[in-house]
mmCIF file of N, CA and C in Angstrom:
data_model
loop_
_atom_site.group_PDB
_atom_site.id
_atom_site.type_symbol
_atom_site.label_atom_id
_atom_site.label_comp_id
_atom_site.label_asym_id
_atom_site.label_seq_id
_atom_site.Cartn_x
_atom_site.Cartn_y
_atom_site.Cartn_z
ATOM 1 N N ALA C 24 115.287 -12.840 13.350
ATOM 2 C CA ALA C 24 114.340 -13.520 12.647
ATOM 3 C C ALA C 24 113.576 -14.565 13.081
ATOM 4 N N ARG C 25 114.435 -14.913 14.362
ATOM 5 C CA ARG C 25 114.082 -16.629 15.483
ATOM 6 C C ARG C 25 112.387 -16.242 16.099
ATOM 7 N N VAL C 26 112.527 -15.008 16.430
ATOM 8 C CA VAL C 26 110.943 -14.743 17.080
ATOM 9 C C VAL C 26 109.942 -14.593 16.138
ATOM 10 N N PRO C 27 109.831 -13.973 15.333
ATOM 11 C CA PRO C 27 108.572 -13.685 14.378
ATOM 12 C C PRO C 27 108.467 -15.214 13.990
ATOM 13 N N ALA C 28 109.098 -16.079 13.364
ATOM 14 C CA ALA C 28 108.932 -17.120 12.706
ATOM 15 C C ALA C 28 108.357 -18.003 13.838
ATOM 16 N N LEU C 29 109.146 -17.637 15.445
ATOM 17 C CA LEU C 29 108.567 -18.782 16.059
ATOM 18 C C LEU C 29 107.031 -18.686 16.290
ATOM 19 N N ARG C 30 106.567 -17.139 16.339
ATOM 20 C CA ARG C 30 105.210 -16.378 16.545
ATOM 21 C C ARG C 30 104.283 -16.794 14.987
ATOM 22 N N VAL C 31 104.952 -17.268 14.614
ATOM 23 C CA VAL C 31 103.805 -17.866 13.544
ATOM 24 C C VAL C 31 103.900 -19.399 13.614
ATOM 25 N N ILE C 32 104.617 -20.106 14.135
ATOM 26 C CA ILE C 32 104.227 -20.961 14.642
ATOM 27 C C ILE C 32 103.265 -21.400 15.832
ATOM 28 N N GLY C 33 103.994 -20.330 16.685
ATOM 29 C CA GLY C 33 102.766 -20.356 17.771
ATOM 30 C C GLY C 33 101.238 -20.309 17.582
ATOM 31 N N ASN C 34 100.858 -19.356 16.502
ATOM 32 C CA ASN C 34 100.249 -18.989 15.897
ATOM 33 C C ASN C 34 99.272 -20.182 15.794
ATOM 34 N N LEU C 35 99.984 -20.991 14.611
ATOM 35 C CA LEU C 35 98.981 -22.360 13.927
ATOM 36 C C LEU C 35 98.854 -23.609 15.135
ATOM 37 N N ALA C 36 99.979 -23.497 15.971
ATOM 38 C CA ALA C 36 99.763 -24.420 17.558
ATOM 39 C C ALA C 36 98.188 -23.808 17.999
ATOM 40 N N ALA C 37 97.828 -22.668 17.986
ATOM 41 C CA ALA C 37 96.870 -21.797 18.492
ATOM 42 C C ALA C 37 95.319 -22.329 17.941
ATOM 43 N N GLY C 38 95.681 -22.962 16.689
ATOM 44 C CA GLY C 38 94.880 -23.659 15.817
ATOM 45 C C GLY C 38 94.006 -24.820 15.760
ATOM 46 N N ASP C 39 93.543 -25.277 15.026
ATOM 47 C CA ASP C 39 93.087 -26.665 15.351
ATOM 48 C C ASP C 39 93.909 -27.619 15.294
ATOM 49 N N ASP C 40 93.197 -29.054 15.523
ATOM 50 C CA ASP C 40 94.086 -29.860 16.396
ATOM 51 C C ASP C 40 94.765 -30.686 14.407
ATOM 52 N N ALA C 41 94.520 -30.447 13.664
ATOM 53 C CA ALA C 41 95.282 -30.835 12.557
ATOM 54 C C ALA C 41 97.090 -29.586 12.141
ATOM 55 N N LEU C 42 96.582 -28.983 12.741
ATOM 56 C CA LEU C 42 97.682 -27.921 12.537
ATOM 57 C C LEU C 42 98.377 -28.445 13.452
ATOM 58 N N SER C 43 98.277 -28.737 14.621
ATOM 59 C CA SER C 43 99.388 -28.990 15.523
ATOM 60 C C SER C 43 99.517 -29.966 15.487
ATOM 61 N N ASP C 44 98.890 -31.316 14.856
ATOM 62 C CA ASP C 44 99.433 -32.517 14.202
ATOM 63 C C ASP C 44 100.742 -32.382 13.778
ATOM 64 N N ALA C 45 100.730 -31.444 12.095
ATOM 65 C CA ALA C 45 101.345 -31.105 11.272
ATOM 66 C C ALA C 45 102.678 -30.556 11.826
ATOM 67 N N LEU C 46 102.466 -29.699 12.688
ATOM 68 C CA LEU C 46 103.791 -29.031 13.670
ATOM 69 C C LEU C 46 103.992 -30.047 14.060
ATOM 70 N N LEU C 47 103.513 -31.335 14.514
ATOM 71 C CA LEU C 47 104.079 -32.110 15.744
ATOM 72 C C LEU C 47 105.145 -33.296 14.688
ATOM 73 N N SER C 48 104.563 -33.351 14.243
ATOM 74 C CA SER C 48 105.206 -34.024 13.001
ATOM 75 C C SER C 48 106.751 -33.513 12.404
ATOM 76 N N LEU C 49 106.795 -32.528 12.696
ATOM 77 C CA LEU C 49 108.274 -32.237 12.033
ATOM 78 C C LEU C 49 109.223 -32.563 13.270
ATOM 79 N N PRO C 50 110.039 -33.488 12.842
ATOM 80 C CA PRO C 50 111.140 -33.931 13.815
ATOM 81 C C PRO C 50 111.804 -32.952 14.728
ATOM 82 N N ALA C 51 112.468 -31.816 14.316
ATOM 83 C CA ALA C 51 113.071 -30.649 14.901
ATOM 84 C C ALA C 51 112.526 -30.202 15.582
ATOM 85 N N LEU C 52 111.069 -29.933 15.862
ATOM 86 C CA LEU C 52 110.241 -28.933 16.402
ATOM 87 C C LEU C 52 110.222 -28.972 18.127
ATOM 88 N N LEU C 53 110.088 -30.062 18.632
ATOM 89 C CA LEU C 53 110.419 -30.251 19.719
ATOM 90 C C LEU C 53 111.787 -29.889 20.052
ATOM 91 N N PRO C 54 112.505 -30.440 19.773
ATOM 92 C CA PRO C 54 114.220 -30.355 20.383
ATOM 93 C C PRO C 54 114.272 -29.136 20.290
ATOM 94 N N THR C 55 114.086 -27.808 19.429
ATOM 95 C CA THR C 55 114.474 -26.783 18.806
ATOM 96 C C THR C 55 113.054 -25.695 19.793
ATOM 97 N N LEU C 56 112.296 -26.391 20.144
ATOM 98 C CA LEU C 56 111.473 -25.229 21.249
ATOM 99 C C LEU C 56 112.509 -25.721 22.727
ATOM 100 N N GLY C 57 112.816 -26.710 22.505
ATOM 101 C CA GLY C 57 113.358 -27.038 23.919
ATOM 102 C C GLY C 57 114.539 -26.207 23.979
ATOM 103 N N ALA C 58 115.550 -26.276 23.156
ATOM 104 C CA ALA C 58 116.652 -25.277 22.702
ATOM 105 C C ALA C 58 116.209 -24.364 23.156
ATOM 106 N N PHE C 59 115.512 -23.771 22.739
ATOM 107 C CA PHE C 59 115.019 -22.095 22.627
ATOM 108 C C PHE C 59 115.161 -21.949 24.100
ATOM 109 N N LEU C 60 114.168 -22.920 24.613
ATOM 110 C CA LEU C 60 113.887 -22.365 26.059
ATOM 111 C C LEU C 60 114.830 -22.168 27.147
ATOM 112 N N ALA C 61 116.130 -22.839 26.897
ATOM 113 C CA ALA C 61 117.598 -22.791 27.246
ATOM 114 C C ALA C 61 118.182 -21.873 27.366
ATOM 115 N N GLU C 62 117.901 -21.011 26.321
ATOM 116 C CA GLU C 62 118.953 -19.790 25.849
ATOM 117 C C GLU C 62 118.596 -18.539 26.948
ATOM 118 N N GLU C 63 119.118 -18.298 27.719
ATOM 119 C CA GLU C 63 118.513 -17.365 29.259
ATOM 120 C C GLU C 63 119.175 -16.436 28.332
ATOM 121 N N GLN C 64 119.864 -15.691 27.658
ATOM 122 C CA GLN C 64 119.891 -14.482 27.116
ATOM 123 C C GLN C 64 119.237 -13.646 26.190
ATOM 124 N N HIS C 65 117.998 -14.962 25.741
ATOM 125 C CA HIS C 65 117.383 -14.615 24.875
ATOM 126 C C HIS C 65 115.912 -14.456 25.127
ATOM 127 N N ARG C 66 115.365 -13.244 25.734
ATOM 128 C CA ARG C 66 114.041 -13.426 26.923
ATOM 129 C C ARG C 66 112.809 -13.699 25.933
ATOM 130 N N ALA C 67 112.851 -12.559 24.822
ATOM 131 C CA ALA C 67 111.497 -13.180 23.976
ATOM 132 C C ALA C 67 111.377 -14.400 23.155
ATOM 133 N N LEU C 68 112.689 -14.921 23.074
ATOM 134 C CA LEU C 68 112.855 -16.359 22.181
ATOM 135 C C LEU C 68 111.955 -17.712 23.258
ATOM 136 N N ARG C 69 112.733 -17.386 24.559
ATOM 137 C CA ARG C 69 112.317 -18.226 25.654
ATOM 138 C C ARG C 69 111.045 -18.224 26.071
ATOM 139 N N LYS C 70 110.441 -17.029 25.954
ATOM 140 C CA LYS C 70 108.637 -16.501 26.309
ATOM 141 C C LYS C 70 107.902 -17.316 25.176
ATOM 142 N N GLU C 71 108.487 -16.711 23.923
ATOM 143 C CA GLU C 71 107.828 -17.933 22.507
ATOM 144 C C GLU C 71 107.481 -19.035 22.231
ATOM 145 N N SER C 72 108.807 -19.101 22.978
ATOM 146 C CA SER C 72 108.942 -20.947 22.698
ATOM 147 C C SER C 72 107.559 -21.825 24.137
ATOM 148 N N ALA C 73 107.742 -20.786 24.761
ATOM 149 C CA ALA C 73 106.711 -21.702 26.305
ATOM 150 C C ALA C 73 105.122 -21.242 26.105
ATOM 151 N N TRP C 74 105.451 -20.164 25.605
ATOM 152 C CA TRP C 74 103.892 -19.794 24.833
ATOM 153 C C TRP C 74 103.456 -20.797 24.286
ATOM 154 N N THR C 75 104.091 -20.940 22.664
ATOM 155 C CA THR C 75 104.123 -22.247 21.950
ATOM 156 C C THR C 75 103.815 -23.487 22.061
ATOM 157 N N LEU C 76 104.349 -24.040 23.323
ATOM 158 C CA LEU C 76 104.034 -25.340 23.653
ATOM 159 C C LEU C 76 102.945 -25.169 24.950
ATOM 160 N N GLY C 77 102.517 -24.093 25.239
ATOM 161 C CA GLY C 77 101.227 -24.074 25.852
ATOM 162 C C GLY C 77 100.320 -24.460 24.905
ATOM 163 N N ASN C 78 100.320 -23.637 23.879
ATOM 164 C CA ASN C 78 99.345 -23.599 22.584
ATOM 165 C C ASN C 78 99.140 -25.345 22.315
ATOM 166 N N LEU C 79 100.506 -25.966 22.142
ATOM 167 C CA LEU C 79 100.483 -27.357 21.681
ATOM 168 C C LEU C 79 100.030 -28.274 22.979
ATOM 169 N N CYS C 80 100.280 -27.655 23.917
ATOM 170 C CA CYS C 80 99.695 -28.801 25.244
ATOM 171 C C CYS C 80 98.099 -28.587 25.557
ATOM 172 N N ALA C 81 97.471 -27.647 24.895
ATOM 173 C CA ALA C 81 95.785 -27.177 25.204
ATOM 174 C C ALA C 81 95.474 -28.095 24.035
ATOM 175 N N GLY C 82 96.312 -29.161 23.560
ATOM 176 C CA GLY C 82 95.794 -29.440 22.225
ATOM 177 C C GLY C 82 94.723 -31.058 22.763
ATOM 178 N N THR C 83 95.238 -32.124 21.816
ATOM 179 C CA THR C 83 94.930 -33.685 21.986
ATOM 180 C C THR C 83 95.825 -34.152 23.444
ATOM 181 N N PRO C 84 95.262 -35.485 24.022
ATOM 182 C CA PRO C 84 96.108 -36.344 24.570
ATOM 183 C C PRO C 84 97.416 -36.088 24.200
ATOM 184 N N ALA C 85 97.178 -36.686 22.826
ATOM 185 C CA ALA C 85 98.237 -37.566 21.724
ATOM 186 C C ALA C 85 99.539 -36.238 21.561
ATOM 187 N N HIS C 86 98.874 -34.843 21.326
ATOM 188 C CA HIS C 86 100.118 -33.596 21.510
ATOM 189 C C HIS C 86 100.475 -33.426 23.187
ATOM 190 N N ARG C 87 99.361 -33.847 24.187
ATOM 191 C CA ARG C 87 100.483 -33.820 25.167
ATOM 192 C C ARG C 87 101.459 -34.975 25.607
ATOM 193 N N GLU C 88 101.512 -35.860 24.739
ATOM 194 C CA GLU C 88 102.155 -37.156 25.228
ATOM 195 C C GLU C 88 103.301 -36.607 24.251
ATOM 196 N N ALA C 89 103.460 -36.136 23.227
ATOM 197 C CA ALA C 89 104.771 -36.022 22.819
ATOM 198 C C ALA C 89 104.981 -34.369 23.355
ATOM 199 N N VAL C 90 104.864 -34.107 24.042
ATOM 200 C CA VAL C 90 105.471 -32.787 24.369
ATOM 201 C C VAL C 90 106.448 -33.555 25.650
ATOM 202 N N VAL C 91 105.357 -34.732 26.884
ATOM 203 C CA VAL C 91 106.295 -35.133 27.371
ATOM 204 C C VAL C 91 107.291 -36.039 26.925
ATOM 205 N N SER C 92 107.173 -37.215 25.997
ATOM 206 C CA SER C 92 108.152 -37.696 25.705
ATOM 207 C C SER C 92 109.321 -37.167 24.868
ATOM 208 N N SER C 93 109.251 -35.921 24.683
ATOM 209 C CA SER C 93 110.202 -35.074 23.950
ATOM 210 C C SER C 93 111.323 -34.297 25.195
ATOM 211 N N GLY C 94 110.475 -34.201 26.624
ATOM 212 C CA GLY C 94 111.560 -34.326 27.757
ATOM 213 C C GLY C 94 111.460 -32.862 28.078
ATOM 214 N N ILE C 95 110.749 -31.948 27.296
ATOM 215 C CA ILE C 95 110.459 -30.698 27.581
ATOM 216 C C ILE C 95 109.815 -30.085 28.790
ATOM 217 N N PRO C 96 109.290 -30.936 29.517
ATOM 218 C CA PRO C 96 108.697 -30.817 31.439
ATOM 219 C C PRO C 96 109.678 -30.399 31.574
ATOM 220 N N ALA C 97 110.994 -30.795 31.668
ATOM 221 C CA ALA C 97 112.352 -30.490 32.581
ATOM 222 C C ALA C 97 112.562 -28.990 32.284
ATOM 223 N N ALA C 98 112.571 -28.916 31.112
ATOM 224 C CA ALA C 98 113.178 -27.424 30.615
ATOM 225 C C ALA C 98 112.187 -26.151 31.007
ATOM 226 N N LEU C 99 110.947 -26.947 30.441
ATOM 227 C CA LEU C 99 109.824 -25.935 31.383
ATOM 228 C C LEU C 99 109.770 -25.676 33.155
ATOM 229 N N LEU C 100 110.496 -26.606 33.747
ATOM 230 C CA LEU C 100 110.141 -26.313 35.594
ATOM 231 C C LEU C 100 111.451 -25.887 35.502
ATOM 232 N N HIS C 101 112.372 -25.759 34.522
ATOM 233 C CA HIS C 101 114.172 -24.918 35.039
ATOM 234 C C HIS C 101 113.577 -23.411 34.554
ATOM 235 N N VAL C 102 112.603 -23.534 33.500
ATOM 236 C CA VAL C 102 111.927 -21.853 33.428
ATOM 237 C C VAL C 102 111.172 -21.257 34.130
ATOM 238 N N LEU C 103 110.268 -22.051 35.034
ATOM 239 C CA LEU C 103 109.570 -21.549 36.315
ATOM 240 C C LEU C 103 110.359 -20.932 37.193
ATOM 241 N N GLN C 104 111.673 -21.810 37.552
ATOM 242 C CA GLN C 104 112.484 -21.532 38.502
ATOM 243 C C GLN C 104 113.216 -20.646 38.621
ATOM 244 N N THR C 105 113.812 -19.709 37.370
ATOM 245 C CA THR C 105 114.649 -19.272 36.967
ATOM 246 C C THR C 105 114.107 -17.657 36.470
ATOM 247 N N ALA C 106 113.319 -17.837 35.521
ATOM 248 C CA ALA C 106 112.907 -16.988 34.380
ATOM 249 C C ALA C 106 112.474 -15.821 34.822
ATOM 250 N N HIS C 107 112.336 -15.019 34.359
ATOM 251 C CA HIS C 107 111.386 -13.201 34.279
ATOM 252 C C HIS C 107 110.026 -13.696 34.515
ATOM 253 N N PHE C 108 109.495 -13.160 35.088
ATOM 254 C CA PHE C 108 107.809 -13.608 35.471
ATOM 255 C C PHE C 108 107.080 -13.818 33.817
ATOM 256 N N ASP C 109 107.452 -12.857 33.169
ATOM 257 C CA ASP C 109 106.357 -13.253 32.037
ATOM 258 C C ASP C 109 106.757 -14.520 30.987
ATOM 259 N N ILE C 110 107.632 -14.830 31.526
ATOM 260 C CA ILE C 110 108.176 -16.301 30.877
ATOM 261 C C ILE C 110 107.866 -17.349 31.554
ATOM 262 N N ARG C 111 107.836 -17.023 33.267
ATOM 263 C CA ARG C 111 107.502 -17.969 33.538
ATOM 264 C C ARG C 111 105.828 -18.425 33.880
ATOM 265 N N ARG C 112 105.270 -17.258 33.428
ATOM 266 C CA ARG C 112 103.942 -17.342 33.529
ATOM 267 C C ARG C 112 103.202 -18.276 32.064
ATOM 268 N N GLU C 113 103.871 -17.993 31.100
ATOM 269 C CA GLU C 113 103.666 -18.964 29.627
ATOM 270 C C GLU C 113 104.517 -19.979 30.267
ATOM 271 N N ALA C 114 104.946 -20.444 30.726
ATOM 272 C CA ALA C 114 105.540 -22.352 31.260
ATOM 273 C C ALA C 114 104.652 -22.691 32.017
ATOM 274 N N ALA C 115 104.187 -21.897 32.933
ATOM 275 C CA ALA C 115 103.040 -22.250 33.978
ATOM 276 C C ALA C 115 101.519 -22.511 32.951
ATOM 277 N N TYR C 116 101.397 -21.689 32.126
ATOM 278 C CA TYR C 116 100.273 -22.000 30.834
ATOM 279 C C TYR C 116 100.425 -23.375 30.609
ATOM 280 N N ALA C 117 101.707 -23.523 29.966
ATOM 281 C CA ALA C 117 101.976 -25.179 29.312
ATOM 282 C C ALA C 117 101.845 -25.902 30.407
ATOM 283 N N PHE C 118 102.394 -25.900 31.674
ATOM 284 C CA PHE C 118 102.080 -26.916 32.432
ATOM 285 C C PHE C 118 100.696 -27.279 32.712
ATOM 286 N N PHE C 119 99.860 -26.455 33.047
ATOM 287 C CA PHE C 119 98.604 -26.262 33.257
ATOM 288 C C PHE C 119 97.796 -27.251 32.115
ATOM 289 N N HIS C 120 98.016 -26.855 30.692
ATOM 290 C CA HIS C 120 97.517 -27.918 29.783
ATOM 291 C C HIS C 120 98.083 -29.195 29.579
ATOM 292 N N LEU C 121 99.069 -28.953 30.294
ATOM 293 C CA LEU C 121 100.246 -30.723 29.956
ATOM 294 C C LEU C 121 99.485 -31.198 31.136
ATOM 295 N N VAL C 122 98.902 -31.145 32.302
ATOM 296 C CA VAL C 122 98.084 -31.464 33.259
ATOM 297 C C VAL C 122 96.250 -32.116 33.156
ATOM 298 N N HIS C 123 96.147 -30.732 32.984
ATOM 299 C CA HIS C 123 94.959 -30.885 32.504
ATOM 300 C C HIS C 123 93.977 -31.464 31.789
ATOM 301 N N ASP C 124 93.001 -32.080 32.143
ATOM 302 C CA ASP C 124 92.481 -32.895 31.237
ATOM 303 C C ASP C 124 90.999 -32.594 30.809
ATOM 304 N N PRO C 125 90.568 -31.607 29.838
ATOM 305 C CA PRO C 125 89.718 -31.016 29.850
ATOM 306 C C PRO C 125 88.171 -31.971 29.614
ATOM 307 N N ALA C 126 88.526 -33.448 29.731
ATOM 308 C CA ALA C 126 87.312 -34.272 29.718
ATOM 309 C C ALA C 126 87.039 -34.646 30.774
ATOM 310 N N VAL C 127 87.417 -34.629 31.965
ATOM 311 C CA VAL C 127 87.535 -34.958 33.502
ATOM 312 C C VAL C 127 86.934 -33.607 33.781
ATOM 313 N N ALA C 128 87.217 -32.358 33.735
ATOM 314 C CA ALA C 128 87.190 -31.537 34.393
ATOM 315 C C ALA C 128 86.779 -30.171 33.250
ATOM 316 N N PRO C 129 85.785 -29.657 33.164
ATOM 317 C CA PRO C 129 85.885 -28.287 32.338
ATOM 318 C C PRO C 129 86.768 -27.118 32.500
#
């Protein structure tokens, strides 16, 4: 039941910035996504968590700052080093959006 619920959250995070603001106002969201990234025996859960984080990082600078402040980049780095390719791809997508500033380069 966690993967379908996480898919809904990821889809909301892919929406407009107000939806991501609402998600990020939930105190348990980022710690939970970080914990899901660490569940190495649950491939789908890790992939959906990384995908959701990528959607959040594609938002505003405040969204990216919330992700950085939560300590999630360390968990994403671990995923990049250890996970299956499909999960690493989603983590790389999240990192890209974490460091890419659309105001500087389209």
